[in-house]
Amino acid sequence: MNKILIAFVAGAALFHFSPTLPAIEWLGLLLAVPWLWRYVRLRPALAMLVGSCWSLLFATLQMAQQLPIELEGRDLLAEGVVESLPQQRGRLVRFHLRISHLTDDEGQSVDLNLIRLNWYQAPQPIEPGQAWRIMVRLKRPRGMQNPAGFDYEKWLFSQRIQATGYVREWKGARLKPEHDEVAGLDGLRQSIATRLDTILQSSVSAALVKALTIGDRRGLEREDWRVFTQTGTNHLIAISGLHVGLVAGWMLFLGQWLWRRSERLTLRMPALRAGAFIGLFGALIYAALAGFALPTQRALLMLLVALGGLMLGRRVSHGRSLSLALFLVVLVDPFAPMAAGFWLSFGAVALILLAVDGRISPAKGWRPMLKIQASITLGLMPILFIFFGEASTLAPLINLLMVPWFAIVLVPASLMGLPLLVIPGLAGHWYAMVGFLMEYTFIFLQWLAESPLAMIQLAHLPQWIWLIALLGGLLLLMPVGIPGRSLGILMIFPVLLIEPERPAQGEIRFTLMDVGQGLACVIETTDHLLVYDTGPAYASGFNAAESAVLPYLASRNLNKIDRLIVSNNDQDHAGGLSAIVGAVEVGEILSGEPLDIETTRKCQAGETWSWNGVVFSLLHPTSEDQFTRANDRSCVLRISNGTWTLLLPGDIEAEAERRLVKRYGEGLKAQIVVAPHHGSKSSSGNAFVSAVDPEWVLFSTGYRNRYGFPKPEIVARWRAMGAEVLDSAEEGAMQLHLKKNRTSAEPLLYRRINAHYWSESAAAQTQKRSLIGIGRNRIESVTSR
C-alpha cells in the first residue's frame, strides 16, 4: 500500500517538470487504470499515472483562469475583498485581492479569482476583509528568469495568483460598506499584530513574537533572515509542521492529564484518545492563527493521520502514517511538491523516523538527540542545495539547543500571552519578559552567524548529482551493519569535488542577467571576474543584485569581483551596488559618475587591461568630455579576444554616440552589443548602428515596462543591419560562450532552458489558450453530468 501512495505522490510531483502543458485528452488514459489494476506489478506505475493526471487536471484549470494577453496594461474595474495580511513599506502597500467582479474598459467580464496588487499612497489603511472597488492595471504572472535565481513565476503559480499589478489613481475608488466575515480571521490576526507592535519596543522582538504566534513575518528584514539561514534556524521562525506539532503535543499532554482527573470522563473515553482529539483541536486553532498558510495545512493533514490512529483506537505504523500523510497533502494540493517546504517537512520527519525507528528503548541524553539533528542536517543538505544553493554547517549543534528552547520556552510563552492582550497592563508585563528573551536569543544567533564556517555554499550542479548525493546520505544514515553502507561516502564525494567549468585561455563567458528594467552583466575569463552594472533596487525592498547577481555568482563559486564597473549612477544601473559590495570582495570600482563609495575612480577612455588573453578597453568618456545629459557620461567598455568583440555602452544617448563614431569609426565594430539605454529613441542612432554592425543585439528591459522599451523603430533599425535581436524581458538571462578562433556561438536563453508549463512565452500561451479553454469546458461538462 505504501508503494502505491508514494507512487501517486511521485507522479504528481514529476508532472511539474513538464516544459509544456499536456493536452487535456491525456486524462483519457485513466480509463485504462481500472482494467489494468488487476496486474499487481503494474500498480505502482498506474498510481504514478493517476498522480500525473491529477496534477494535469488542476494545472489545466489553473492555466485556464489567466489574464488574456490583450488585457495586460489596460484599465480594469475590480471589485473584491482584501485577503491575507497587507505588507506595508513606506507609502507602498502590497496585498492580495479576492475578486468578486472584474470588467475591462468595454464592460466585458474577466474570469480571475486572486490577484496581487501594489497600491502607492492608498487613501486609508488597507486591512483584511475590506471590500474595495478600484481601478487596476494587471499583467500575467511574470518573474525574472536567472540561473540560481528565485523563480517568482513558480511561486505565484503555486499560490494560485493569476495576475499581478497596481492600483490606478481614480476618483471612483471607494471602500464598499460590506465586510467579508470569512476574512475576519485575518482581521483578528491584524489586530493581534497591531497590539503586539504597541506593547513591544524592539522591532526584532515584536517581529519574532508575531512570527511565532500568528505567522506574521512582515517585520523581519532580509538581514534577519540571513541570520536564521546561516544558523540553520529559519525553520523555527516560520510556523510549520514543527510548531503545529509542538502545540498538538502540548495540548495532547495537558488534555489527557486533565481528562484523567475525572473518573466519569475516563470511563467514557480513554484519556490518551481524548488527548488526541484535544491535541488536534489545539493544532487547528494554532493553524487558524497562522492564517491557514500552506505549511500549516500540510501539518494539519500530517497530524490528522498521526493522531487518527489514536482517535480511532488503531495502531498505524510510522511508515504508513508518513505515506498516507504525503498522499493526502498532494491529493488536496497537487501544487504542494513545487515548494521546498514540502520536501523539507516530510524529509525531516522521515529522517527522524529513520534515526529512532527500531530502538528497543527510548533514546535518552543529549547524544541521541545530537545524532537525530546530525541525521536531519546531512539528509536535508542535498534538498537545501537544490533549492537554495547553501546550507548551515552549524545547524546540528545550534538546533540541539534552539529546538528545545523554542519548544519549551519561546513558543508556549508567546502563545500564553495572547489571552492577556485584553488586559493591556498585564499583557505589557508578560510580553516585556517574552520580548527580552526574544531579543537576546536573536543576539546570540547573530553572534553565531558571524562565524566564517557558518555557511557552506556549493556550485550549481545538475540535479542528478544531488539525487545521488541524497541517496548516499541516506545510505550513511542506515543502521550499522547494513551492507554497502560505506558506499554512501563515494556517492557524496562528487558534490565536493566537481567545480563549475571555467572559461579556457582566451575565452569569454558573458552573461546578461535578467534584472527587469535595468542592467547587470557578468563577464568571466579563466581567472578573473568583471561585473558591469548591478541592476535596480526599489522602495518595495526588491534588489536585483540580491535576487539575481549574487545567487548567480554563488552558483559559479565566484566570491571575488576583480573589477566592478557602474556605467552611470541611475537607480536601474547602480541600485544593487551596496548589496554587492557588502556580500563579496570587490577589487576595484569604476564609474561614469560619482558614487557614494570613496574608493571609486572615474572611467577614463584609453584605459586597457588584459586578463587571460582577453583585452578590456574603456572607450568613453574622456577627461575632456562635457555633457549636459548624465546618461552620456556612461562608461563604454569593449571586450575582445581577437575573434569576438563585445560592446557595452551603458545608457549613452545621441551626443555620446556621435563622439564615439567620430573618435573610433569602424573601430566600434562588434559582433555583440548590448543596446544603449535599453532601446530608447534617444539612442541607437543610424551612424552608431552602422558603425557597430553587430550579429547580435541584446536588450535588457523589464516585461511591459512603463517606458515601452525597446522602441519598435529601434529594434527595426538594428534588424535592418542584419542583426539578431534578443530581449531579456522575453528570454530571461542570456549567456554567450565566446571562444577564441571559433566564429560561431549560440546564446543560451534561460527562459527557454528553464521552460515550464506555467512560464511559457507569451506567443506560446496565446496559441494554447484556446486549447485550454476547450479542455476546461470538457472538464466542466464531465463534472456536471
PDB file of C-alpha atoms in Angstrom, residues 343-543:
ATOM      1  CA  TRP A 343      10.248  18.213   0.798  1.00  0.00           C
ATOM      2  CA  LEU A 344      11.955  19.649   3.874  1.00  0.00           C
ATOM      3  CA  SER A 345       8.958  18.942   6.137  1.00  0.00           C
ATOM      4  CA  PHE A 346       8.380  15.369   5.048  1.00  0.00           C
ATOM      5  CA  GLY A 347      12.102  14.769   4.672  1.00  0.00           C
ATOM      6  CA  ALA A 348      12.753  15.831   8.261  1.00  0.00           C
ATOM      7  CA  VAL A 349      10.010  13.537   9.578  1.00  0.00           C
ATOM      8  CA  ALA A 350      11.320  10.614   7.511  1.00  0.00           C
ATOM      9  CA  LEU A 351      14.880  11.194   8.760  1.00  0.00           C
ATOM     10  CA  ILE A 352      13.735  11.354  12.385  1.00  0.00           C
ATOM     11  CA  LEU A 353      11.889   8.061  11.934  1.00  0.00           C
ATOM     12  CA  LEU A 354      14.959   6.563  10.294  1.00  0.00           C
ATOM     13  CA  ALA A 355      17.104   7.677  13.236  1.00  0.00           C
ATOM     14  CA  VAL A 356      14.822   6.392  16.020  1.00  0.00           C
ATOM     15  CA  ASP A 357      12.878   3.502  14.474  1.00  0.00           C
ATOM     16  CA  GLY A 358      13.718   0.047  15.683  1.00  0.00           C
ATOM     17  CA  ARG A 359      15.040   1.120  19.100  1.00  0.00           C
ATOM     18  CA  ILE A 360      14.205  -1.213  21.968  1.00  0.00           C
ATOM     19  CA  SER A 361      14.132   1.617  24.500  1.00  0.00           C
ATOM     20  CA  PRO A 362      13.540   5.354  24.133  1.00  0.00           C
ATOM     21  CA  ALA A 363      16.595   7.484  23.421  1.00  0.00           C
ATOM     22  CA  LYS A 364      17.952   9.302  26.479  1.00  0.00           C
ATOM     23  CA  GLY A 365      20.544  12.007  26.923  1.00  0.00           C
ATOM     24  CA  TRP A 366      21.972  14.544  24.523  1.00  0.00           C
ATOM     25  CA  ARG A 367      23.940  12.192  22.289  1.00  0.00           C
ATOM     26  CA  PRO A 368      20.933  10.515  20.620  1.00  0.00           C
ATOM     27  CA  MET A 369      19.395  13.947  20.136  1.00  0.00           C
ATOM     28  CA  LEU A 370      22.605  15.164  18.513  1.00  0.00           C
ATOM     29  CA  LYS A 371      22.518  12.124  16.246  1.00  0.00           C
ATOM     30  CA  ILE A 372      18.969  12.992  15.208  1.00  0.00           C
ATOM     31  CA  GLN A 373      19.957  16.592  14.455  1.00  0.00           C
ATOM     32  CA  ALA A 374      23.006  15.419  12.511  1.00  0.00           C
ATOM     33  CA  SER A 375      20.817  12.978  10.550  1.00  0.00           C
ATOM     34  CA  ILE A 376      18.374  15.734   9.656  1.00  0.00           C
ATOM     35  CA  THR A 377      21.188  18.089   8.590  1.00  0.00           C
ATOM     36  CA  LEU A 378      23.019  15.503   6.490  1.00  0.00           C
ATOM     37  CA  GLY A 379      19.835  14.133   4.950  1.00  0.00           C
ATOM     38  CA  LEU A 380      18.335  17.505   4.074  1.00  0.00           C
ATOM     39  CA  MET A 381      21.513  19.167   2.786  1.00  0.00           C
ATOM     40  CA  PRO A 382      21.023  17.957  -0.812  1.00  0.00           C
ATOM     41  CA  ILE A 383      17.465  19.359  -0.793  1.00  0.00           C
ATOM     42  CA  LEU A 384      18.709  22.680   0.610  1.00  0.00           C
ATOM     43  CA  PHE A 385      21.417  22.892  -2.046  1.00  0.00           C
ATOM     44  CA  ILE A 386      18.970  22.046  -4.852  1.00  0.00           C
ATOM     45  CA  PHE A 387      16.517  24.773  -3.822  1.00  0.00           C
ATOM     46  CA  PHE A 388      18.774  27.397  -2.209  1.00  0.00           C
ATOM     47  CA  GLY A 389      22.396  26.556  -3.114  1.00  0.00           C
ATOM     48  CA  GLU A 390      23.554  26.776   0.516  1.00  0.00           C
ATOM     49  CA  ALA A 391      23.187  25.144   3.927  1.00  0.00           C
ATOM     50  CA  SER A 392      24.274  25.796   7.507  1.00  0.00           C
ATOM     51  CA  THR A 393      27.155  23.731   8.895  1.00  0.00           C
ATOM     52  CA  LEU A 394      26.312  24.792  12.465  1.00  0.00           C
ATOM     53  CA  ALA A 395      22.705  23.595  12.291  1.00  0.00           C
ATOM     54  CA  PRO A 396      23.091  20.284  14.220  1.00  0.00           C
ATOM     55  CA  LEU A 397      24.711  21.879  17.268  1.00  0.00           C
ATOM     56  CA  ILE A 398      22.598  25.039  17.249  1.00  0.00           C
ATOM     57  CA  ASN A 399      19.326  23.173  16.814  1.00  0.00           C
ATOM     58  CA  LEU A 400      20.256  20.814  19.633  1.00  0.00           C
ATOM     59  CA  LEU A 401      19.942  23.891  21.839  1.00  0.00           C
ATOM     60  CA  MET A 402      17.414  26.014  19.948  1.00  0.00           C
ATOM     61  CA  VAL A 403      14.719  23.399  19.228  1.00  0.00           C
ATOM     62  CA  PRO A 404      14.072  22.705  22.946  1.00  0.00           C
ATOM     63  CA  TRP A 405      14.444  26.420  23.741  1.00  0.00           C
ATOM     64  CA  PHE A 406      11.761  27.346  21.219  1.00  0.00           C
ATOM     65  CA  ALA A 407       9.596  24.312  22.021  1.00  0.00           C
ATOM     66  CA  ILE A 408       9.635  24.602  25.805  1.00  0.00           C
ATOM     67  CA  VAL A 409      10.044  28.356  26.311  1.00  0.00           C
ATOM     68  CA  LEU A 410       9.567  30.778  23.422  1.00  0.00           C
ATOM     69  CA  VAL A 411       6.586  29.302  21.538  1.00  0.00           C
ATOM     70  CA  PRO A 412       4.497  28.472  24.665  1.00  0.00           C
ATOM     71  CA  ALA A 413       5.346  31.831  26.284  1.00  0.00           C
ATOM     72  CA  SER A 414       4.357  33.739  23.142  1.00  0.00           C
ATOM     73  CA  LEU A 415       1.048  31.901  22.805  1.00  0.00           C
ATOM     74  CA  MET A 416       0.177  32.039  26.509  1.00  0.00           C
ATOM     75  CA  GLY A 417       0.286  35.811  26.365  1.00  0.00           C
ATOM     76  CA  LEU A 418      -2.385  36.139  23.667  1.00  0.00           C
ATOM     77  CA  PRO A 419      -5.399  35.937  26.043  1.00  0.00           C
ATOM     78  CA  LEU A 420      -3.751  38.643  28.144  1.00  0.00           C
ATOM     79  CA  LEU A 421      -3.997  41.153  25.293  1.00  0.00           C
ATOM     80  CA  VAL A 422      -7.494  42.061  26.503  1.00  0.00           C
ATOM     81  CA  ILE A 423      -5.779  43.393  29.661  1.00  0.00           C
ATOM     82  CA  PRO A 424      -3.156  45.794  28.272  1.00  0.00           C
ATOM     83  CA  GLY A 425      -1.314  46.321  31.558  1.00  0.00           C
ATOM     84  CA  LEU A 426      -0.882  42.629  32.270  1.00  0.00           C
ATOM     85  CA  ALA A 427      -0.038  41.862  28.636  1.00  0.00           C
ATOM     86  CA  GLY A 428       2.623  44.586  28.732  1.00  0.00           C
ATOM     87  CA  HIS A 429       4.444  42.953  31.647  1.00  0.00           C
ATOM     88  CA  TRP A 430       4.173  39.474  30.156  1.00  0.00           C
ATOM     89  CA  TYR A 431       5.409  40.422  26.707  1.00  0.00           C
ATOM     90  CA  ALA A 432       8.170  42.583  28.175  1.00  0.00           C
ATOM     91  CA  MET A 433       9.591  39.340  29.556  1.00  0.00           C
ATOM     92  CA  VAL A 434       8.973  37.456  26.290  1.00  0.00           C
ATOM     93  CA  GLY A 435      10.484  40.305  24.280  1.00  0.00           C
ATOM     94  CA  PHE A 436      13.595  40.244  26.466  1.00  0.00           C
ATOM     95  CA  LEU A 437      14.029  36.512  25.783  1.00  0.00           C
ATOM     96  CA  MET A 438      13.432  37.003  22.057  1.00  0.00           C
ATOM     97  CA  GLU A 439      15.893  39.858  21.766  1.00  0.00           C
ATOM     98  CA  TYR A 440      18.758  38.044  23.455  1.00  0.00           C
ATOM     99  CA  THR A 441      18.004  34.851  21.562  1.00  0.00           C
ATOM    100  CA  PHE A 442      18.403  36.814  18.348  1.00  0.00           C
ATOM    101  CA  ILE A 443      21.619  38.471  19.589  1.00  0.00           C
ATOM    102  CA  PHE A 444      23.015  35.008  20.378  1.00  0.00           C
ATOM    103  CA  LEU A 445      22.111  33.777  16.895  1.00  0.00           C
ATOM    104  CA  GLN A 446      23.687  36.881  15.356  1.00  0.00           C
ATOM    105  CA  TRP A 447      26.920  36.102  17.172  1.00  0.00           C
ATOM    106  CA  LEU A 448      26.879  32.524  15.890  1.00  0.00           C
ATOM    107  CA  ALA A 449      26.071  33.660  12.343  1.00  0.00           C
ATOM    108  CA  GLU A 450      29.256  35.753  12.239  1.00  0.00           C
ATOM    109  CA  SER A 451      31.365  32.596  12.206  1.00  0.00           C
ATOM    110  CA  PRO A 452      33.132  32.194   8.836  1.00  0.00           C
ATOM    111  CA  LEU A 453      32.254  28.488   8.968  1.00  0.00           C
ATOM    112  CA  ALA A 454      28.530  29.085   9.499  1.00  0.00           C
ATOM    113  CA  MET A 455      27.531  28.516   5.872  1.00  0.00           C
ATOM    114  CA  ILE A 456      28.657  26.260   3.096  1.00  0.00           C
ATOM    115  CA  GLN A 457      27.886  27.234  -0.486  1.00  0.00           C
ATOM    116  CA  LEU A 458      28.377  24.831  -3.346  1.00  0.00           C
ATOM    117  CA  ALA A 459      28.331  25.431  -7.059  1.00  0.00           C
ATOM    118  CA  HIS A 460      25.210  24.812  -9.071  1.00  0.00           C
ATOM    119  CA  LEU A 461      25.281  21.177 -10.178  1.00  0.00           C
ATOM    120  CA  PRO A 462      22.924  19.006 -12.226  1.00  0.00           C
ATOM    121  CA  GLN A 463      20.076  17.674 -10.120  1.00  0.00           C
ATOM    122  CA  TRP A 464      21.017  14.053 -10.831  1.00  0.00           C
ATOM    123  CA  ILE A 465      24.289  14.608  -8.935  1.00  0.00           C
ATOM    124  CA  TRP A 466      22.357  15.881  -5.933  1.00  0.00           C
ATOM    125  CA  LEU A 467      19.995  12.923  -6.180  1.00  0.00           C
ATOM    126  CA  ILE A 468      22.963  10.541  -5.979  1.00  0.00           C
ATOM    127  CA  ALA A 469      24.305  12.528  -3.013  1.00  0.00           C
ATOM    128  CA  LEU A 470      20.888  12.310  -1.312  1.00  0.00           C
ATOM    129  CA  LEU A 471      20.860   8.539  -1.737  1.00  0.00           C
ATOM    130  CA  GLY A 472      24.421   8.413  -0.442  1.00  0.00           C
ATOM    131  CA  GLY A 473      23.467  10.395   2.646  1.00  0.00           C
ATOM    132  CA  LEU A 474      20.519   8.092   3.326  1.00  0.00           C
ATOM    133  CA  LEU A 475      22.813   5.096   2.942  1.00  0.00           C
ATOM    134  CA  LEU A 476      25.201   6.538   5.534  1.00  0.00           C
ATOM    135  CA  LEU A 477      22.295   7.065   7.936  1.00  0.00           C
ATOM    136  CA  MET A 478      21.279   3.424   7.785  1.00  0.00           C
ATOM    137  CA  PRO A 479      21.929   1.311  10.922  1.00  0.00           C
ATOM    138  CA  VAL A 480      25.438  -0.040  11.375  1.00  0.00           C
ATOM    139  CA  GLY A 481      25.806  -3.398   9.674  1.00  0.00           C
ATOM    140  CA  ILE A 482      23.837  -2.601   6.526  1.00  0.00           C
ATOM    141  CA  PRO A 483      25.885  -3.968   3.571  1.00  0.00           C
ATOM    142  CA  GLY A 484      27.430  -1.317   1.318  1.00  0.00           C
ATOM    143  CA  ARG A 485      26.842   1.472   3.835  1.00  0.00           C
ATOM    144  CA  SER A 486      30.317   2.927   3.220  1.00  0.00           C
ATOM    145  CA  LEU A 487      29.447   3.432  -0.456  1.00  0.00           C
ATOM    146  CA  GLY A 488      27.465   6.468   0.685  1.00  0.00           C
ATOM    147  CA  ILE A 489      30.730   8.375   1.112  1.00  0.00           C
ATOM    148  CA  LEU A 490      31.665   7.742  -2.520  1.00  0.00           C
ATOM    149  CA  MET A 491      28.213   8.874  -3.633  1.00  0.00           C
ATOM    150  CA  ILE A 492      28.627  12.185  -1.782  1.00  0.00           C
ATOM    151  CA  PHE A 493      32.186  12.932  -2.923  1.00  0.00           C
ATOM    152  CA  PRO A 494      31.266  14.208  -6.442  1.00  0.00           C
ATOM    153  CA  VAL A 495      29.353  17.097  -4.869  1.00  0.00           C
ATOM    154  CA  LEU A 496      32.502  18.232  -3.068  1.00  0.00           C
ATOM    155  CA  LEU A 497      34.914  17.647  -5.936  1.00  0.00           C
ATOM    156  CA  ILE A 498      33.073  18.926  -9.022  1.00  0.00           C
ATOM    157  CA  GLU A 499      33.786  22.573  -9.811  1.00  0.00           C
ATOM    158  CA  PRO A 500      31.968  24.739 -12.367  1.00  0.00           C
ATOM    159  CA  GLU A 501      33.669  24.769 -15.739  1.00  0.00           C
ATOM    160  CA  ARG A 502      35.857  27.829 -16.135  1.00  0.00           C
ATOM    161  CA  PRO A 503      36.469  29.629 -19.440  1.00  0.00           C
ATOM    162  CA  ALA A 504      39.590  28.436 -21.244  1.00  0.00           C
ATOM    163  CA  GLN A 505      42.502  30.750 -22.055  1.00  0.00           C
ATOM    164  CA  GLY A 506      41.222  33.495 -24.373  1.00  0.00           C
ATOM    165  CA  GLU A 507      37.563  32.550 -23.834  1.00  0.00           C
ATOM    166  CA  ILE A 508      34.852  34.973 -22.691  1.00  0.00           C
ATOM    167  CA  ARG A 509      31.835  33.809 -20.708  1.00  0.00           C
ATOM    168  CA  PHE A 510      29.315  36.644 -20.913  1.00  0.00           C
ATOM    169  CA  THR A 511      26.022  36.625 -19.005  1.00  0.00           C
ATOM    170  CA  LEU A 512      23.415  39.360 -19.268  1.00  0.00           C
ATOM    171  CA  MET A 513      21.268  38.908 -16.171  1.00  0.00           C
ATOM    172  CA  ASP A 514      17.502  39.284 -16.236  1.00  0.00           C
ATOM    173  CA  VAL A 515      17.066  42.149 -13.759  1.00  0.00           C
ATOM    174  CA  GLY A 516      13.905  43.702 -15.152  1.00  0.00           C
ATOM    175  CA  GLN A 517      14.150  47.335 -16.199  1.00  0.00           C
ATOM    176  CA  GLY A 518      17.855  47.769 -15.577  1.00  0.00           C
ATOM    177  CA  LEU A 519      21.217  46.261 -16.447  1.00  0.00           C
ATOM    178  CA  ALA A 520      23.678  43.823 -14.890  1.00  0.00           C
ATOM    179  CA  CYS A 521      26.312  41.830 -16.803  1.00  0.00           C
ATOM    180  CA  VAL A 522      28.821  39.244 -15.595  1.00  0.00           C
ATOM    181  CA  ILE A 523      31.992  38.664 -17.631  1.00  0.00           C
ATOM    182  CA  GLU A 524      34.286  35.741 -16.749  1.00  0.00           C
ATOM    183  CA  THR A 525      37.721  34.818 -18.020  1.00  0.00           C
ATOM    184  CA  THR A 526      39.883  31.934 -16.843  1.00  0.00           C
ATOM    185  CA  ASP A 527      41.000  33.586 -13.591  1.00  0.00           C
ATOM    186  CA  HIS A 528      39.168  36.899 -13.448  1.00  0.00           C
ATOM    187  CA  LEU A 529      35.678  38.319 -12.995  1.00  0.00           C
ATOM    188  CA  LEU A 530      34.196  41.650 -14.076  1.00  0.00           C
ATOM    189  CA  VAL A 531      30.675  42.853 -13.275  1.00  0.00           C
ATOM    190  CA  TYR A 532      29.221  45.652 -15.403  1.00  0.00           C
ATOM    191  CA  ASP A 533      26.330  47.384 -13.598  1.00  0.00           C
ATOM    192  CA  THR A 534      24.405  45.976 -10.652  1.00  0.00           C
ATOM    193  CA  GLY A 535      20.735  46.152 -11.603  1.00  0.00           C
ATOM    194  CA  PRO A 536      17.943  48.141  -9.924  1.00  0.00           C
ATOM    195  CA  ALA A 537      16.718  48.409  -6.348  1.00  0.00           C
ATOM    196  CA  TYR A 538      13.236  49.592  -5.418  1.00  0.00           C
ATOM    197  CA  ALA A 539      11.429  51.095  -2.432  1.00  0.00           C
ATOM    198  CA  SER A 540       9.405  47.861  -2.195  1.00  0.00           C
ATOM    199  CA  GLY A 541      12.567  46.126  -0.967  1.00  0.00           C
ATOM    200  CA  PHE A 542      13.430  44.306  -4.189  1.00  0.00           C
ATOM    201  CA  ASN A 543      17.102  44.379  -5.067  1.00  0.00           C
TER     202      ASN A 543
END
